[in-house]
Amino acid sequence: MKLYFSGHQETYAVEQTLLTLFPQERPSYPTDPPGGDNELELSFSQGAVWCTATAVLRRAGETYTRRCRCRRSELPQEDPVVATRMTRRTLQRAFYLAAVDCLGTEPPWGLLSGVRPVKLPTRALEAGATPQEAQRQLRTLYRVSPVRRQLAMDCAQESLRVKRSLHPEELSLYVGIPFCPTRCAYCSFISSSGSANQLIPQYLEGLLTEVAAAGAAVTHQGGRVRSVYLGGGTPTTLSPAQLQRLIAAIQTHFPLMPGAEFTVEAGRPDSITQEKLDVLREAGVDRISVNPQTMSDAVLEAIGRSHSAQDVRSAYHMARETGFDVVNMDLIAGLPTDTPASFRTTLEEVLELAPENITVHTLSLKRGAQRNWQPQDLPDGPAVAEMLDYAWPTLRERGYRPYYLYRQKFMSGSLENVGWCRPGYASVYNICMMEELHAVLALGAGGVTKQVGDGQVKRLSNPKYPQEYLRELPRIVEEKRAWTWGLPQVQG
């Protein structure tokens, strides 16, 4: 879509709104004058009392015009951050309303385009608003639908519950294993096939070096680890001996709190063996994932998975028999060749297994995966919405509650990913990581460490690819030794 701006340069905000409303469109900034088709003129003018945003959207031979305004006093010169925020909000609202006139429908998250919509009601509740007032903000300012407002409010309440339990010296630990048995066709993560990969032993040695350095830094600063998450990739691509060695190193070098939550993404059922489960259980891992994504063999074949739905069931029962009391299962709505009917069947089968956690993702096709599919292979936005419209009330009826959610770019239907749990089984790590409640120390290739404090998030990123990570390991280790994490410093 051609974009023409006047009186402002809010490029990023407008592009985010464009992506939400017209996900197939990409912005362009032509030098020729407006007056054609598939274009947006968005202007901002300031008067003595009022400031006005005007959106003129031309599409399919029709013109849609909307104006929104705010008081000049709401753009204080002494506070440019507030002034910019209000300018941006007024412009986005004008564009949004013109687009809704054009489309004849509103997206479920309304004007919200960010990754973390739960932060809005959380901040409102922390500032003293009642739940009703926080919901009203989502409705009136951002035009969020009733179902999504309730999701956000439920997750905000859970976020605040966890936040109240945290102490200043606590942090969470993420350790990344960027290897999988095979690469799924929809995947855009930085991962390598582990089936014949000779890099794993070398990678593990490098990772253990980083574990030792980072653990020493946290211990020296008086930190305590509240939760550990071993993710990927697929961590159970490692052999039993490699898993045992890595977990022992984490427990040796890091000051884990008594009863610290310890999660391992076993993930792919074709990577799960009895010996690996025994190693994890004996090491004290208390949460694992067995992730089918779908229980349809036809869809599994379409996405390049080398296992069947029966393999998922077998892995799940094996985990239960090994003694795991908390199991998560991931599903994806919008997978290639899937339909609302087959997705419903998948959900019902997973509910019959009765895991403590069910995470429902909406397919987000990043550029790295888009080339694998033709448009006709993918369920359209309404079909994906139908999947979630069935999932959300069904999960509530079966005793699950939403406890964290996030959104992504290029997501089918501009929808969301939601983690659901039975009461008492919310993952502390997932909430702290997604809502940025405290520091998350990330080790391994692709790890992004977050230091949280004073209303800001400071990031330190490791290289994405395993080979690059190993080449830069000396620098990475020194960074970990020097990083302060924002924790209380030991004196003396």
XYZ file of C-alpha atoms in Angstrom:
492
model
C 0.000 0.000 0.000
C 1.246 3.472 -0.897
C 1.632 5.728 2.149
C 1.618 9.537 2.099
C 2.359 11.448 5.311
C 1.808 15.103 6.118
C 2.582 16.867 9.393
C 4.239 13.818 11.000
C 6.707 10.985 10.425
C 5.201 8.167 12.513
C 6.394 5.533 10.070
C 6.758 2.593 12.446
C 3.386 3.047 14.161
C 1.546 3.329 10.848
C 3.334 0.316 9.384
C 2.395 -1.769 12.434
C -1.246 -0.778 12.007
C -1.051 -1.603 8.306
C 0.345 -5.044 9.103
C -2.531 -5.708 11.509
C -5.309 -4.500 9.215
C -3.955 -5.541 5.817
C -1.494 -8.376 6.525
C -0.862 -9.090 2.835
C 0.163 -5.511 2.114
C 3.644 -4.016 2.383
C 4.272 -0.275 2.708
C 5.738 1.842 -0.073
C 6.551 5.550 -0.119
C 6.107 6.849 -3.680
C 7.290 10.229 -4.897
C 4.347 10.709 -7.261
C 1.329 12.625 -5.841
C -1.642 10.782 -4.285
C -4.883 10.211 -6.133
C -4.608 6.602 -7.271
C -5.783 3.371 -5.649
C -4.583 1.221 -2.756
C -3.119 4.170 -0.928
C -3.380 6.018 2.367
C -3.022 9.748 2.976
C -2.483 10.335 6.690
C -2.047 13.883 7.942
C -1.708 15.558 11.339
C -2.480 19.227 11.939
C -2.271 21.296 15.128
C -4.623 24.139 15.961
C -4.876 26.402 18.988
C -7.165 23.985 20.868
C -7.408 20.773 18.848
C -4.985 18.531 16.956
C -6.528 16.520 14.125
C -5.471 13.330 12.340
C -7.092 12.750 8.951
C -6.965 9.430 7.135
C -8.008 9.156 3.492
C -7.922 5.521 2.397
C -8.457 4.655 -1.276
C -9.004 1.005 -2.056
C -10.845 -0.945 -4.772
C -12.147 2.266 -6.306
C -13.697 3.540 -3.060
C -12.567 6.325 -0.727
C -12.911 6.144 3.066
C -12.204 9.220 5.193
C -11.965 9.409 8.978
C -10.815 12.109 11.383
C -9.776 11.827 15.014
C -8.639 14.596 17.305
C -7.082 15.261 20.684
C -6.651 18.452 22.665
C -3.507 20.456 22.097
C -2.965 20.352 25.872
C -2.557 16.559 25.598
C 0.684 17.138 23.648
C 2.819 18.853 26.323
C 5.989 20.446 24.974
C 7.748 19.733 28.251
C 7.123 15.992 27.875
C 7.910 14.880 24.306
C 7.374 11.203 25.159
C 3.757 11.831 26.139
C 3.246 14.144 23.155
C 4.601 11.546 20.734
C 2.470 8.809 22.263
C -0.724 10.870 21.907
C 0.138 11.915 18.338
C 0.766 8.306 17.413
C -2.453 7.091 19.040
C -4.555 9.734 17.257
C -3.029 8.912 13.862
C -3.448 5.180 14.332
C -7.067 5.602 15.373
C -7.934 7.640 12.267
C -6.282 5.056 9.998
C -7.940 2.218 11.909
C -11.456 3.635 11.601
C -11.053 4.285 7.879
C -9.788 0.723 7.415
C -12.710 -0.728 9.398
C -15.101 1.193 7.128
C -13.317 -0.343 4.161
C -13.115 -3.906 5.492
C -16.519 -4.013 7.119
C -15.104 -5.776 10.186
C -12.751 -5.136 13.103
C -9.746 -7.261 14.103
C -10.152 -9.012 17.465
C -7.381 -6.979 19.105
C -8.658 -3.688 17.738
C -6.007 -0.979 17.700
C -3.455 -3.002 19.648
C -0.501 -4.022 17.510
C 2.155 -4.879 20.104
C 3.529 -8.245 21.137
C 2.489 -7.951 24.804
C -1.114 -6.722 25.109
C -1.338 -7.943 28.718
C 0.930 -5.121 29.864
C -1.841 -2.549 29.393
C -4.334 -3.989 31.893
C -1.483 -4.998 34.211
C -0.269 -1.395 34.431
C -3.796 -0.135 34.901
C -4.415 -2.558 37.774
C -1.082 -1.674 39.389
C -2.008 2.011 39.174
C -5.144 1.353 41.190
C -7.758 0.732 38.512
C -10.462 -1.824 39.158
C -10.756 -4.797 36.780
C -13.837 -3.140 35.309
C -11.919 0.095 34.667
C -9.011 -1.792 33.087
C -11.414 -3.637 30.791
C -13.103 -0.364 29.891
C -9.748 1.043 28.769
C -9.243 -1.912 26.445
C -12.745 -1.413 25.055
C -12.908 2.359 24.620
C -9.319 3.305 23.803
C -8.266 0.228 21.862
C -11.556 -1.368 20.697
C -10.514 -4.848 21.806
C -13.211 -7.521 21.422
C -14.912 -8.997 24.534
C -13.200 -12.396 24.232
C -9.733 -10.854 23.896
C -10.414 -8.391 26.720
C -11.176 -11.301 29.018
C -8.052 -13.174 27.904
C -5.917 -10.109 28.620
C -7.533 -9.500 32.003
C -7.128 -13.117 33.138
C -3.456 -13.096 32.141
C -2.916 -9.710 33.826
C -4.280 -11.068 37.102
C -1.958 -14.083 36.875
C 0.995 -11.842 36.031
C 0.350 -9.700 39.099
C 0.037 -12.802 41.281
C 3.485 -13.999 40.186
C 4.991 -10.512 40.402
C 3.922 -10.200 44.047
C 5.791 -13.441 44.811
C 9.122 -12.285 43.339
C 12.092 -10.901 45.280
C 14.758 -8.457 43.981
C 17.539 -11.044 43.944
C 15.613 -13.530 41.806
C 16.004 -14.158 38.091
C 15.134 -16.839 35.558
C 17.516 -18.869 33.435
C 17.058 -19.922 29.805
C 19.438 -22.414 28.177
C 19.070 -22.921 24.427
C 19.676 -26.116 22.443
C 19.266 -25.076 18.771
C 18.988 -28.579 17.342
C 16.014 -30.688 16.229
C 15.674 -34.224 14.857
C 14.405 -32.666 11.591
C 13.281 -29.177 10.640
C 9.525 -28.582 10.454
C 8.428 -26.938 7.221
C 6.715 -24.022 9.016
C 9.676 -23.304 11.301
C 11.553 -20.000 11.148
C 13.673 -20.550 14.259
C 17.421 -20.776 14.076
C 17.796 -24.529 14.417
C 19.829 -27.296 12.855
C 18.990 -30.902 12.136
C 20.357 -33.001 14.967
C 19.963 -36.416 13.350
C 23.395 -36.385 11.737
C 24.820 -33.188 13.165
C 28.419 -33.469 14.297
C 28.355 -30.028 15.899
C 26.389 -31.041 19.003
C 29.363 -32.283 21.118
C 31.367 -29.153 20.327
C 28.353 -26.942 20.992
C 27.747 -28.602 24.354
C 31.346 -27.999 25.424
C 31.024 -24.322 24.563
C 27.691 -24.047 26.339
C 29.119 -25.592 29.500
C 31.832 -22.920 29.480
C 29.188 -20.193 29.309
C 27.159 -21.915 32.062
C 30.163 -21.856 34.393
C 30.975 -18.190 33.716
C 27.405 -16.952 34.024
C 26.755 -19.046 37.126
C 29.809 -17.573 38.836
C 28.617 -14.037 38.030
C 25.134 -14.621 39.420
C 26.485 -16.319 42.544
C 28.940 -13.477 43.180
C 26.134 -10.930 42.943
C 23.913 -12.746 45.415
C 21.366 -13.820 42.830
C 18.986 -16.756 43.071
C 17.415 -18.619 40.162
C 13.626 -18.879 40.472
C 13.020 -20.861 37.275
C 15.049 -22.729 34.666
C 13.876 -23.349 31.112
C 15.791 -25.643 28.789
C 14.449 -24.836 25.330
C 15.339 -24.847 21.672
C 15.124 -26.313 19.150
C 14.516 -29.600 20.881
C 16.707 -30.186 23.963
C 15.983 -33.908 23.906
C 17.936 -34.068 20.659
C 20.860 -34.436 23.091
C 21.773 -37.935 24.240
C 20.918 -39.065 27.786
C 24.531 -38.579 28.864
C 24.665 -35.094 27.327
C 21.412 -34.091 29.024
C 22.669 -35.387 32.352
C 25.925 -33.478 32.015
C 24.231 -30.202 31.087
C 21.650 -30.311 33.887
C 24.333 -31.242 36.427
C 26.393 -28.240 35.322
C 23.409 -25.904 35.713
C 22.722 -27.253 39.197
C 26.408 -27.028 40.154
C 27.152 -23.510 38.938
C 23.873 -21.681 39.580
C 22.289 -20.895 42.949
C 18.890 -22.494 42.375
C 16.187 -21.647 44.891
C 14.680 -24.537 46.855
C 11.844 -25.857 44.736
C 12.936 -23.832 41.700
C 10.767 -24.558 38.665
C 12.768 -26.613 36.123
C 11.272 -27.087 32.652
C 12.667 -29.057 29.716
C 11.072 -28.892 26.274
C 11.108 -32.570 25.411
C 8.942 -31.370 22.559
C 9.228 -33.695 19.605
C 7.964 -37.192 20.467
C 10.482 -38.662 18.014
C 13.247 -37.393 20.322
C 11.796 -38.841 23.550
C 13.103 -42.116 24.951
C 12.653 -43.841 28.286
C 16.331 -43.342 29.109
C 16.115 -39.582 28.516
C 12.966 -39.294 30.616
C 14.672 -41.222 33.430
C 17.630 -38.814 33.303
C 15.356 -35.769 33.460
C 13.255 -37.138 36.292
C 16.238 -38.228 38.380
C 17.820 -34.788 37.876
C 14.788 -33.082 39.406
C 13.169 -31.688 36.258
C 9.544 -31.128 37.221
C 7.946 -29.883 33.991
C 8.291 -31.178 30.430
C 6.611 -30.574 27.089
C 5.328 -33.219 24.706
C 4.288 -31.171 21.709
C 2.095 -32.689 19.008
C 1.219 -29.377 17.230
C -1.572 -31.458 15.662
C -3.036 -34.919 16.180
C -3.795 -35.294 12.484
C -1.389 -37.633 10.694
C -2.172 -35.912 7.395
C -1.224 -32.493 8.797
C 1.887 -33.927 10.465
C 2.983 -35.222 7.068
C 2.237 -31.874 5.440
C 4.475 -29.999 7.897
C 7.340 -32.476 7.576
C 7.096 -34.153 10.966
C 8.599 -37.641 11.029
C 6.255 -39.016 13.680
C 2.586 -39.944 13.991
C -0.174 -38.953 16.396
C 0.219 -42.383 18.008
C 3.857 -41.528 18.741
C 2.598 -38.449 20.628
C 0.241 -40.567 22.712
C 2.994 -43.095 23.449
C 5.477 -40.387 24.493
C 2.877 -38.741 26.707
C 1.993 -41.972 28.512
C 5.694 -42.797 28.882
C 6.245 -39.427 30.573
C 3.358 -40.050 32.964
C 4.616 -43.526 33.834
C 8.077 -42.062 34.510
C 6.515 -39.833 37.152
C 6.137 -36.423 35.508
C 3.250 -34.625 37.186
C 3.310 -31.499 35.006
C 3.181 -31.896 31.231
C 2.597 -29.193 28.625
C 1.326 -29.892 25.110
C 1.634 -27.335 22.292
C -0.883 -27.003 19.479
C -0.796 -24.727 16.433
C -3.918 -23.290 14.826
C -3.568 -22.569 11.109
C -1.155 -25.297 10.049
C -1.028 -26.140 6.333
C -3.881 -28.419 5.190
C -5.553 -28.215 8.627
C -9.246 -27.349 8.896
C -11.487 -26.156 11.736
C -12.937 -29.686 11.958
C -9.567 -31.447 12.219
C -8.305 -28.813 14.672
C -11.333 -29.482 16.890
C -10.528 -33.186 16.793
C -6.927 -32.429 17.799
C -8.009 -30.326 20.753
C -10.485 -32.921 21.958
C -7.850 -35.666 21.784
C -5.374 -33.582 23.770
C -8.028 -32.744 26.364
C -8.684 -36.466 26.773
C -5.018 -36.889 27.714
C -5.515 -34.168 30.384
C -2.126 -32.426 30.503
C -1.698 -29.724 33.139
C -0.784 -27.124 30.491
C -1.979 -26.641 26.925
C -0.421 -23.894 24.829
C -2.300 -22.942 21.672
C -0.226 -21.023 19.134
C -1.486 -19.331 15.994
C 0.706 -20.028 12.979
C 3.057 -17.161 12.250
C 4.712 -17.634 8.887
C 7.970 -15.711 8.883
C 9.891 -15.090 5.695
C 12.159 -18.082 6.345
C 9.195 -20.458 6.168
C 6.870 -18.738 3.695
C 8.583 -20.226 0.673
C 7.493 -23.728 1.745
C 3.788 -23.111 1.149
C 1.368 -21.984 -1.478
C -1.535 -19.813 -0.285
C -4.035 -22.596 -1.011
C -2.226 -24.854 1.494
C -2.971 -22.537 4.407
C -6.280 -22.006 6.227
C -7.428 -18.415 5.754
C -7.950 -15.905 8.554
C -11.641 -16.743 9.151
C -10.841 -20.462 9.329
C -8.098 -19.864 11.902
C -10.432 -17.597 13.876
C -13.000 -20.422 13.867
C -10.384 -22.739 15.368
C -9.684 -20.380 18.241
C -13.357 -19.513 18.669
C -13.847 -23.195 19.447
C -10.687 -23.581 21.557
C -11.109 -20.722 24.031
C -14.566 -21.567 25.469
C -13.831 -25.297 25.294
C -10.661 -24.946 27.365
C -12.521 -22.858 29.949
C -15.304 -25.432 30.166
C -12.745 -28.191 30.811
C -11.208 -26.328 33.758
C -8.258 -24.546 32.092
C -7.485 -20.850 32.551
C -5.331 -18.535 30.395
C -2.197 -17.391 32.193
C 0.067 -15.833 29.546
C -0.320 -14.661 25.976
C 1.598 -12.875 23.272
C 1.261 -11.929 19.639
C 3.619 -12.033 16.648
C 4.015 -10.467 13.254
C 2.665 -12.338 10.221
C 0.209 -14.205 12.437
C -2.838 -15.790 10.822
C -5.912 -13.640 11.410
C -3.939 -11.176 13.568
C -4.735 -13.421 16.541
C -2.643 -14.639 19.482
C -0.731 -17.395 21.287
C -2.151 -18.368 24.684
C -0.868 -20.599 27.454
C -3.630 -22.369 29.403
C -3.277 -24.314 32.642
C -5.222 -26.079 35.309
C -5.397 -24.063 38.559
C -2.019 -24.067 40.306
C 0.030 -25.109 37.285
C 0.964 -21.774 35.698
C 4.593 -21.645 34.525
C 6.523 -18.957 36.412
C 9.134 -18.839 33.656
C 6.607 -18.215 30.884
C 4.983 -15.355 32.793
C 8.256 -13.723 33.875
C 9.739 -13.987 30.400
C 6.714 -12.753 28.473
C 5.690 -9.984 30.886
C 9.318 -9.015 31.627
C 8.841 -9.195 35.391
C 12.489 -9.801 36.244
C 15.853 -10.568 34.651
C 16.036 -13.539 32.301
C 19.582 -14.778 31.757
C 19.807 -16.575 28.397
C 22.663 -18.890 27.471
C 23.478 -20.619 24.206
C 23.068 -19.743 20.533
C 20.230 -17.286 19.943
C 19.812 -16.537 23.650
C 18.612 -13.004 24.460
C 19.326 -11.949 28.030
C 16.968 -9.346 29.506
C 17.818 -7.069 32.406
C 14.644 -5.508 33.795
C 14.548 -2.419 35.983
C 13.426 1.210 36.264
C 10.740 0.628 33.654
C 13.310 -0.395 31.044
C 14.486 -3.651 29.478
C 18.141 -3.952 28.494
C 19.049 -6.801 26.146
C 22.232 -8.731 25.499
C 22.051 -11.097 22.519
C 24.163 -14.143 21.753
C 24.861 -14.968 18.085
C 22.019 -16.916 16.473
C 23.863 -19.709 14.699
C 25.775 -22.455 16.564
C 28.927 -22.044 14.481
C 28.936 -18.285 15.026
C 28.249 -18.784 18.722
C 31.281 -21.056 19.054
C 33.543 -18.659 17.129
C 32.572 -15.804 19.432
C 32.510 -17.814 22.646
C 35.488 -16.032 24.309
C 33.734 -12.671 23.911
C 30.412 -14.131 25.079
C 31.997 -15.576 28.212
C 33.625 -12.254 29.081
C 30.312 -10.444 28.579
C 28.616 -12.860 30.960
C 31.320 -12.408 33.570
C 30.983 -8.621 33.363
C 27.199 -8.346 33.146
C 25.591 -7.170 36.384
C 22.024 -8.433 35.859
C 20.697 -5.578 38.010
C 20.982 -7.679 41.170
C 22.285 -6.550 44.579
C 26.083 -6.505 44.592
C 28.061 -8.471 47.152
C 30.231 -6.151 49.236
C 33.828 -6.854 50.133
